Short mmCIF file of C-alpha atoms and ligand atoms in Angstrom, two decimals:
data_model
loop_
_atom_site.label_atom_id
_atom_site.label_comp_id
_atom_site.label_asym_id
_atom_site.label_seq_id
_atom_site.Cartn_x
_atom_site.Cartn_y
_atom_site.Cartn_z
CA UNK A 3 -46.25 -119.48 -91.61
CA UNK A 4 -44.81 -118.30 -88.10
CA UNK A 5 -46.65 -119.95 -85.40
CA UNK A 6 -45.40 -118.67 -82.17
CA UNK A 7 -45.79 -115.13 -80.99
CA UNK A 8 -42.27 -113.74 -81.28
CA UNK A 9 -40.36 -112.26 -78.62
CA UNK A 10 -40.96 -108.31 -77.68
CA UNK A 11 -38.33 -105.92 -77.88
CA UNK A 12 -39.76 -102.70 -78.06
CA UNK A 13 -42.48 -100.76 -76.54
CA UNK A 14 -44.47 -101.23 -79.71
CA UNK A 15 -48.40 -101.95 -78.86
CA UNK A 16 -50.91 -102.50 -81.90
CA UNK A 17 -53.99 -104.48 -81.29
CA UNK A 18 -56.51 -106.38 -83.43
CA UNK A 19 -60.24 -105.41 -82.57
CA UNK A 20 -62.97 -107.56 -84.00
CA UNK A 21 -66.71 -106.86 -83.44
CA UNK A 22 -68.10 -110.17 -83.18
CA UNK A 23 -70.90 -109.33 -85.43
CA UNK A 24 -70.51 -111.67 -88.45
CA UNK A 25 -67.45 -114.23 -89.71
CA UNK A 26 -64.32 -111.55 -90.85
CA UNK A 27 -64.15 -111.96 -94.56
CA UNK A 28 -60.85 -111.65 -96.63
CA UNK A 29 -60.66 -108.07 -96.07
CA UNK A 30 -60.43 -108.53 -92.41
CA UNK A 31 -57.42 -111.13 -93.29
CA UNK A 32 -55.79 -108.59 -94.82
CA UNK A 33 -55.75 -105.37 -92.31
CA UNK A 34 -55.39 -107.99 -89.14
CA UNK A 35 -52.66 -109.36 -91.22
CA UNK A 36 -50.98 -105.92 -91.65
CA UNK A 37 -51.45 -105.15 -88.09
CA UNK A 38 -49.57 -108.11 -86.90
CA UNK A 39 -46.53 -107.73 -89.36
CA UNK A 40 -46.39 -104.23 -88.32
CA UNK A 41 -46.15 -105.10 -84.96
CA UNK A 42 -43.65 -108.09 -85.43
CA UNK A 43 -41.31 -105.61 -87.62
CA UNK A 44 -41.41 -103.66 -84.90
CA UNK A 45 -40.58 -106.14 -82.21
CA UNK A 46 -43.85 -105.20 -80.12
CA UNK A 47 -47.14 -106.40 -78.58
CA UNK A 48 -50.21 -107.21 -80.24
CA UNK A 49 -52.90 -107.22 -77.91
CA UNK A 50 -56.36 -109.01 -79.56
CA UNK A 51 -59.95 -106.58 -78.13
CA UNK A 52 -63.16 -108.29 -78.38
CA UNK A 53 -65.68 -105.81 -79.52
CA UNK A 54 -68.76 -107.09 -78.10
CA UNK A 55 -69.94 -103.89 -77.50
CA UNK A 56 -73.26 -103.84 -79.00
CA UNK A 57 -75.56 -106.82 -77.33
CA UNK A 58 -78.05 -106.97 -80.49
CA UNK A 59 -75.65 -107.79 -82.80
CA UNK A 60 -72.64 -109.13 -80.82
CA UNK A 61 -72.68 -112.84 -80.48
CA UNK A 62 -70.11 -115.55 -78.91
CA UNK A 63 -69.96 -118.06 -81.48
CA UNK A 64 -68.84 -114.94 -83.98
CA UNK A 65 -66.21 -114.05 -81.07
CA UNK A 66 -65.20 -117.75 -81.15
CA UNK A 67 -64.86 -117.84 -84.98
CA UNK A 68 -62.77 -114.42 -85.17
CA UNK A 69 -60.38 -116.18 -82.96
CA UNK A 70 -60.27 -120.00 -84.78
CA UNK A 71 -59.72 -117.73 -88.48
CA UNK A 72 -57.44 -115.24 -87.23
CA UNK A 73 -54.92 -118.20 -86.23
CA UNK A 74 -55.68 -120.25 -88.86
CA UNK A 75 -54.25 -117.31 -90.77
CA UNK A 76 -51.07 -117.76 -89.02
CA UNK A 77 -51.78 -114.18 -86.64
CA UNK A 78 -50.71 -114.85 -83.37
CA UNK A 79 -50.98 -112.21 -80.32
CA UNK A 80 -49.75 -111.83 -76.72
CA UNK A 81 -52.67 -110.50 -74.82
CA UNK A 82 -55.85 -110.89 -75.82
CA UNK A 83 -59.82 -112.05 -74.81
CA UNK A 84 -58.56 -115.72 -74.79
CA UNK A 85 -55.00 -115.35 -73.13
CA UNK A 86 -55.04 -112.75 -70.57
CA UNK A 87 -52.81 -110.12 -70.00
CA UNK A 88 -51.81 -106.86 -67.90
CA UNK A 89 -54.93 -105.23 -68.94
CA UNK A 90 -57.38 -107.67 -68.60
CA UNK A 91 -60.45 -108.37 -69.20
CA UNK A 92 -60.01 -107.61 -73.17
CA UNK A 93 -63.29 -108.25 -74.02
CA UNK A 94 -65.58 -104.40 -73.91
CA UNK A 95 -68.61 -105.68 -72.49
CA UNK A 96 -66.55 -106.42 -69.66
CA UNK A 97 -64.86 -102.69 -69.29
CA UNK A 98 -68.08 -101.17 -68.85
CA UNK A 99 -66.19 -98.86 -65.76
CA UNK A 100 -63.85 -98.09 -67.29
CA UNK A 101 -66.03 -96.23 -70.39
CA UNK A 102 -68.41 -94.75 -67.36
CA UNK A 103 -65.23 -93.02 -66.28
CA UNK A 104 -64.44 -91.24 -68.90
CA UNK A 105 -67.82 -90.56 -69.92
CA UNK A 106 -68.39 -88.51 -66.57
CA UNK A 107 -64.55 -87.15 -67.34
CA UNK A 108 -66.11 -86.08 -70.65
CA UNK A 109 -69.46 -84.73 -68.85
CA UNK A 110 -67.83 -82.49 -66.43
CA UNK A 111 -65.07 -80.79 -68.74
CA UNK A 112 -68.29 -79.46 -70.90
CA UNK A 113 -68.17 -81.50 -73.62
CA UNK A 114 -71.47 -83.36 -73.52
CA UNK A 115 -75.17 -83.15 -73.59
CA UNK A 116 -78.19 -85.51 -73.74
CA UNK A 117 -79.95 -85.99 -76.99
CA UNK A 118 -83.86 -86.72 -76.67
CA UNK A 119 -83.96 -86.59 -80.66
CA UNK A 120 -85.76 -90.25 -81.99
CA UNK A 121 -84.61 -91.62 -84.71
CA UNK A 122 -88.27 -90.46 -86.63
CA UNK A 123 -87.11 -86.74 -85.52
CA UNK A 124 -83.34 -86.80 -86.97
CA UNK A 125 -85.02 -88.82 -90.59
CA UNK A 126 -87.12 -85.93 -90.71
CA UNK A 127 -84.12 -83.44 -90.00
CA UNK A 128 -81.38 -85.49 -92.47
CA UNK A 129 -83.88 -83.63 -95.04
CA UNK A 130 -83.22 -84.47 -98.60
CA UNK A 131 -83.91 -87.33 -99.93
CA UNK A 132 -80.47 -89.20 -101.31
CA UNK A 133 -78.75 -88.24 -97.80
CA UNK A 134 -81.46 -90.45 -96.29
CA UNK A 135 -81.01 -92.39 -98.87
CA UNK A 136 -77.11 -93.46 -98.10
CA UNK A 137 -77.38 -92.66 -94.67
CA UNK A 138 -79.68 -96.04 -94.46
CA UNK A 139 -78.11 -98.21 -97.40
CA UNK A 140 -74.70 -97.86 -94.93
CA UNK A 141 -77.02 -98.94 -92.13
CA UNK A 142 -77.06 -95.82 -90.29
CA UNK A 143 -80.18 -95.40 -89.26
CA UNK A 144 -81.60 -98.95 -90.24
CA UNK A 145 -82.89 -100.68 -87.49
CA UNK A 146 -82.29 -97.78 -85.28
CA UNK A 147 -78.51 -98.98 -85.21
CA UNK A 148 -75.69 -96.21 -85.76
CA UNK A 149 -72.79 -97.35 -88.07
CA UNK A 150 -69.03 -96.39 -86.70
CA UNK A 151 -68.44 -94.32 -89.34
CA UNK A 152 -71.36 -92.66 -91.10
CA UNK A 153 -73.61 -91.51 -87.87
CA UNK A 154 -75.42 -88.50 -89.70
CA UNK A 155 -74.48 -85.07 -89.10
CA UNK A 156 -76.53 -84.18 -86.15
CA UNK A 157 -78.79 -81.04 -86.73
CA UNK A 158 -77.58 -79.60 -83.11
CA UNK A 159 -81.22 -79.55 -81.85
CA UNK A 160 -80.38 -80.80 -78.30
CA UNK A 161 -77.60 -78.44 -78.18
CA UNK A 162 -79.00 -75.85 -75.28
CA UNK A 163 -78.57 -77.77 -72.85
CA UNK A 164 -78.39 -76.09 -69.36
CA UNK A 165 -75.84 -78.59 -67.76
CA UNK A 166 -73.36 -76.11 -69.14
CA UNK A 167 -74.95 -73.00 -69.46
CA UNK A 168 -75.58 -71.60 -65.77
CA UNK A 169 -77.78 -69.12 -66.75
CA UNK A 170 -80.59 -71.31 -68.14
CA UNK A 171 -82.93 -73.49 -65.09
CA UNK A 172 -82.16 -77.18 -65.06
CA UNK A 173 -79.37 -79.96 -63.50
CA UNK A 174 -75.29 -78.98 -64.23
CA UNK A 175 -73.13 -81.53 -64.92
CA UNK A 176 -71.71 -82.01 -61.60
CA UNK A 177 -75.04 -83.85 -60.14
CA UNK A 178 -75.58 -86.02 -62.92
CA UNK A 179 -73.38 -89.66 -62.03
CA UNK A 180 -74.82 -91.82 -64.68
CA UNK A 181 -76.36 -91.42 -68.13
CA UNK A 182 -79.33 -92.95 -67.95
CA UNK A 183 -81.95 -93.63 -70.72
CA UNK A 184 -80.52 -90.98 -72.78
CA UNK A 185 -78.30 -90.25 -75.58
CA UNK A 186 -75.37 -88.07 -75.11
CA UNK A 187 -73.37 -86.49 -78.03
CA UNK A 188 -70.14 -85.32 -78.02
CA UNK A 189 -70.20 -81.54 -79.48
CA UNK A 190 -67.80 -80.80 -81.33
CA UNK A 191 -67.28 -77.13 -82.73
CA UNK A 192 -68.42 -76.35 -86.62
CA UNK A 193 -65.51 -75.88 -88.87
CA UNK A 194 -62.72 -77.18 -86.50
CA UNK A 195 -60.40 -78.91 -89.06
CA UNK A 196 -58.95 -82.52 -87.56
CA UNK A 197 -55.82 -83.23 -89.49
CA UNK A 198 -53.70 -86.59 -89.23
CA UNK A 199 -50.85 -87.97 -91.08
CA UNK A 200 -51.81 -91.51 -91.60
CA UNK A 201 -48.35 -93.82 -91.87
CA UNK A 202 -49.98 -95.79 -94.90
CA UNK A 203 -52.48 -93.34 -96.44
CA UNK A 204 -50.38 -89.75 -95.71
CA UNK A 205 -52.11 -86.33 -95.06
CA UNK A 206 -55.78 -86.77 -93.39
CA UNK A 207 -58.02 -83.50 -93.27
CA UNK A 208 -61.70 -83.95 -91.59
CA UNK A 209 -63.57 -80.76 -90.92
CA UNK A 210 -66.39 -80.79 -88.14
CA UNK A 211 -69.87 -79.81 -89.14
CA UNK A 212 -69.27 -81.27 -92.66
CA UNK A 213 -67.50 -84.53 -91.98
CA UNK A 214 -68.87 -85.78 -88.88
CA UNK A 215 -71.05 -83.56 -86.33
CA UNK A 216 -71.76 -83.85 -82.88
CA UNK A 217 -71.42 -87.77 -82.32
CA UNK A 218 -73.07 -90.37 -80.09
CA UNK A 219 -70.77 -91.08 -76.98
CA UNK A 220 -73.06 -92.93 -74.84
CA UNK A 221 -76.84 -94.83 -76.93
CA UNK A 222 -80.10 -94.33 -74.38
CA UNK A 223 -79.93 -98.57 -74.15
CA UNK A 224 -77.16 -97.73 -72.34
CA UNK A 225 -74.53 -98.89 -74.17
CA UNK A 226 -71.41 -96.86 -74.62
CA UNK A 227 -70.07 -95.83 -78.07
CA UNK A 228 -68.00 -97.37 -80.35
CA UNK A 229 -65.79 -94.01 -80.13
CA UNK A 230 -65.66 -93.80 -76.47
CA UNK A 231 -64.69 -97.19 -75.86
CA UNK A 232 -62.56 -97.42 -78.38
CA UNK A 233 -59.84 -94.39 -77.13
CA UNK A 234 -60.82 -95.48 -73.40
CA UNK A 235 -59.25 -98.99 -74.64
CA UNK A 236 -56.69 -97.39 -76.74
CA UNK A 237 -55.54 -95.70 -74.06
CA UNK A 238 -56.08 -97.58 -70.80
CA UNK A 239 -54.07 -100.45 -72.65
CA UNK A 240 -50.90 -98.53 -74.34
CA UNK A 241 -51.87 -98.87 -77.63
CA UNK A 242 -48.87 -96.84 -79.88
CA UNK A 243 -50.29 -98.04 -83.27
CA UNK A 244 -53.33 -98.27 -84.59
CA UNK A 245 -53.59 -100.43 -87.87
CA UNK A 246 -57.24 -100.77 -88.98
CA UNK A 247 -59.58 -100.44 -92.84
CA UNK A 248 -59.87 -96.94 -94.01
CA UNK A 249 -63.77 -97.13 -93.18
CA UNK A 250 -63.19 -95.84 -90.15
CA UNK A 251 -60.86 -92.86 -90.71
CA UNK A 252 -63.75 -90.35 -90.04
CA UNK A 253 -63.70 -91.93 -86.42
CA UNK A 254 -59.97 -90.82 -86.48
CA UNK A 255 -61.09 -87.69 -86.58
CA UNK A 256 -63.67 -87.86 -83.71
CA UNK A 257 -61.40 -89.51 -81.66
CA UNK A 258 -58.94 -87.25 -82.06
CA UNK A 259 -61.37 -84.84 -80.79
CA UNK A 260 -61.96 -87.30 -78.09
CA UNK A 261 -58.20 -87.59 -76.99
CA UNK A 262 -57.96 -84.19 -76.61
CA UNK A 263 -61.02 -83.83 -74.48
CA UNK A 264 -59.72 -86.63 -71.95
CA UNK A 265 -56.27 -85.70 -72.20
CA UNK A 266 -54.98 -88.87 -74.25
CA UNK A 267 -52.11 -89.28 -76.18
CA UNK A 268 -52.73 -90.24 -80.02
CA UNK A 269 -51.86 -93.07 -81.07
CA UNK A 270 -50.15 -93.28 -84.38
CA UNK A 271 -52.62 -94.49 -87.26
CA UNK A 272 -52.22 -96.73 -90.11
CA UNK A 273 -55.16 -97.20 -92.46
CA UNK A 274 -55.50 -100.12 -94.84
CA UNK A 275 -56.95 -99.62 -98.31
CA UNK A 276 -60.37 -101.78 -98.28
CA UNK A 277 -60.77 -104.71 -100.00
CA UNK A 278 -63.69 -104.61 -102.51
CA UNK A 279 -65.81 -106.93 -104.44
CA UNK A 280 -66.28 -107.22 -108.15
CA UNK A 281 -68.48 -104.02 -108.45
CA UNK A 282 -66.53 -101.99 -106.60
CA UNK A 283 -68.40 -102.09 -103.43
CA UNK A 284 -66.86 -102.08 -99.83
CA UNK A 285 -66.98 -106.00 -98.17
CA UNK A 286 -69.43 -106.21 -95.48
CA UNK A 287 -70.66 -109.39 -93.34
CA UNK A 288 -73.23 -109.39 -95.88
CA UNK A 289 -70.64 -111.08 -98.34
CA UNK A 290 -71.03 -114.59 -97.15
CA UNK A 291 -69.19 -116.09 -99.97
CA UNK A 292 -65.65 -114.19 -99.09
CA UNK A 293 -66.47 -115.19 -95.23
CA UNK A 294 -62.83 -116.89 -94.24
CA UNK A 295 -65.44 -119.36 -93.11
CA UNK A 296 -66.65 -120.26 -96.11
CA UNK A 297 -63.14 -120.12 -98.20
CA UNK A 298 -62.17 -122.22 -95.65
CA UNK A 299 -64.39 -125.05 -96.43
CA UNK A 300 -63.65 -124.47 -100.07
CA UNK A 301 -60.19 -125.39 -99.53
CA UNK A 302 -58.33 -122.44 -99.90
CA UNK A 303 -55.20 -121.82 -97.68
CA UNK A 304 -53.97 -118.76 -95.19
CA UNK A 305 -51.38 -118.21 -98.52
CA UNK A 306 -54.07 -118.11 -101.14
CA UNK A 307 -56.41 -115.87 -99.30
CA UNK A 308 -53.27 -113.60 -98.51
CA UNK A 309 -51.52 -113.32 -101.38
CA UNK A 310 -54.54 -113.34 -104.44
CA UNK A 311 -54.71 -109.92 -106.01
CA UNK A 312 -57.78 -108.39 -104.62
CA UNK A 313 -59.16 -105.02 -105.92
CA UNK A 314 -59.01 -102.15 -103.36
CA UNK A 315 -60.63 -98.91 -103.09
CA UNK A 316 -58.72 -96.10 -104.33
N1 LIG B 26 -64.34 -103.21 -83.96
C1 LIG B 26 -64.27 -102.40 -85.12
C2 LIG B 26 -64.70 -103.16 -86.34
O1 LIG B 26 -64.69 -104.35 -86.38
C3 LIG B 26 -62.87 -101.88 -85.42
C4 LIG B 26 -62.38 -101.02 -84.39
C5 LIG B 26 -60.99 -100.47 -84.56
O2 LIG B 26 -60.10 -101.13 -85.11
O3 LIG B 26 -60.82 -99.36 -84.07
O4 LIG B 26 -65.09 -102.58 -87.31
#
């Protein structure tokens, strides 16, 4: 197993991006795995992001463990939380101006408005029953906490806001500086169709109002979205690739929409299929037992964990 980063060549840039929110399991071996052959094939950088976004869950012995697994796997990066780099600090919670920025960016071109909606008022607005039903089994709403991928479709009650609409009494966007105790969504227009090519997965189609609706950019505890920060990264640090699970290919599509609005580049994207256990289900942290941790202290090797014949999602 290669053990020294190996010399760039190109102007390749993929990164790794754990949230330090539980141990990665074997289906984090496998996409961070992909994500650094990709980028030594290519003869590039791989930067490695902390994700330490969210300061409930986030904590530094997880941060600490992502590392320790990721190169006892045999992954090795250039830049990264624990090496430096060009674009330092690589560690969110430490980037906080740099998501500000293009928050207010976001605020002035007209694409935002504060939310006031509780949690209680969008339960009561998600409506039937099963939507609430998997909107909380993926931990969307649970605990008040929105997952990166399957935020409910917003029922647009906040949308009048007068920041943008002249005619109506109230502050415009040009006074407000920070966001306060609010949240602010990102509107994005009903039926605008967000296509991709994925370089592993092929044709992407998302359509607005039915895939995703207006998303959270910035949460009323003040902490900026998993969205925002994520293309603000993308893009303040060069990223050309991104390699990452297929969970999150709805958040393609919103940050897409988010690229566009701050005049961003796309990166390319490259979805993995998602490991899953033996009933089919996605892996979460939940899945202790196929924690890298824990196959770790079982014995098992970086080539056993790599190369056993997992079931994927179709
Ligand atoms: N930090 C995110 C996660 O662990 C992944 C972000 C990304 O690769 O864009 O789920």
């Amino acid at each position: 197993m290669a053990s020294l980063p190996p010399a760039v060549t190109s102007s390749y840039r993929g990164r790794l991006a754990p949230s330090p929110t539980g141990y990665l399991h074997v289906g984090h071996a496998r996409t961070f795995w992909t994500a650094w052959q990709r980028a030594r094939e290519a003869g590039g950088t791989l930067v490695m992001r902390m994700e330490d976004l969210d300061p409930d869950r986030s904590r530094s012995e997880y941060a600490e463990a992502a590392l320790d697994d990721l190169k006892w796997l045999g992954i090795r990066w250039q830049e990264g939380s624990d090496k430096g780099g060009p674009y330092a600090p690589y560690v969110q919670s430490k980037r906080r101006g740099l998501y500000l920025t293009a928050w207010r960016r976001l605020l002035r071109r007209g694409f935002l408005y504060p939310c006031k909606c509780t949690r209680r008022d969008l339960e009561s607005a998600l409506g039937a029953p099963h939507e609430r039903a998997s909107a909380v089994q993926s931990g969307s709403l649970s605990g008040g906490k929105l997952d990166l991928d399957d935020e409910p479709i917003y029922p647009g009650t906040c949308r009048l806001w007068p920041g943008y609409m002249p005619q109506l009494p109230g502050p415009t966007s040009s006074e407000i500086e920070t966001p306060g105790d609010t949240n602010w969504r990102f509107r994005v227009r009903d039926g605008t169709v967000v296509e991709f090519e994925d370089r592993n997965l092929g044709k992407q189609r998302f359509v607005a109002g039915v895939d995703f609706g207006d998303f959270v950019v910035w949460r009323r505890d003040g902490v900026p979205s998993y969205q925002l920060a994520c293309v603000a990264d993308d893009a303040a640090m060069g990223i050309t690739e991104v390699v990452r699970g297929a969970d999150l290919l709805k958040s393609t599509a919103r940050q897409i929409l988010l690229n566009r609005a701050l005049g961003y580049d796309n990166p390319s994207w490259y979805h993995c299929r998602l490991v899953v256990d033996h009933n089919g289900r996605r892996l979460a942290k939940r899945h202790d037992a196929l924690s890298l941790r824990a196959l770790r202290q079982r014995g098992l090797t970086p080539m056993n964990i790599l190369s056993a014949e997992l079931p994927v999602e179709a």
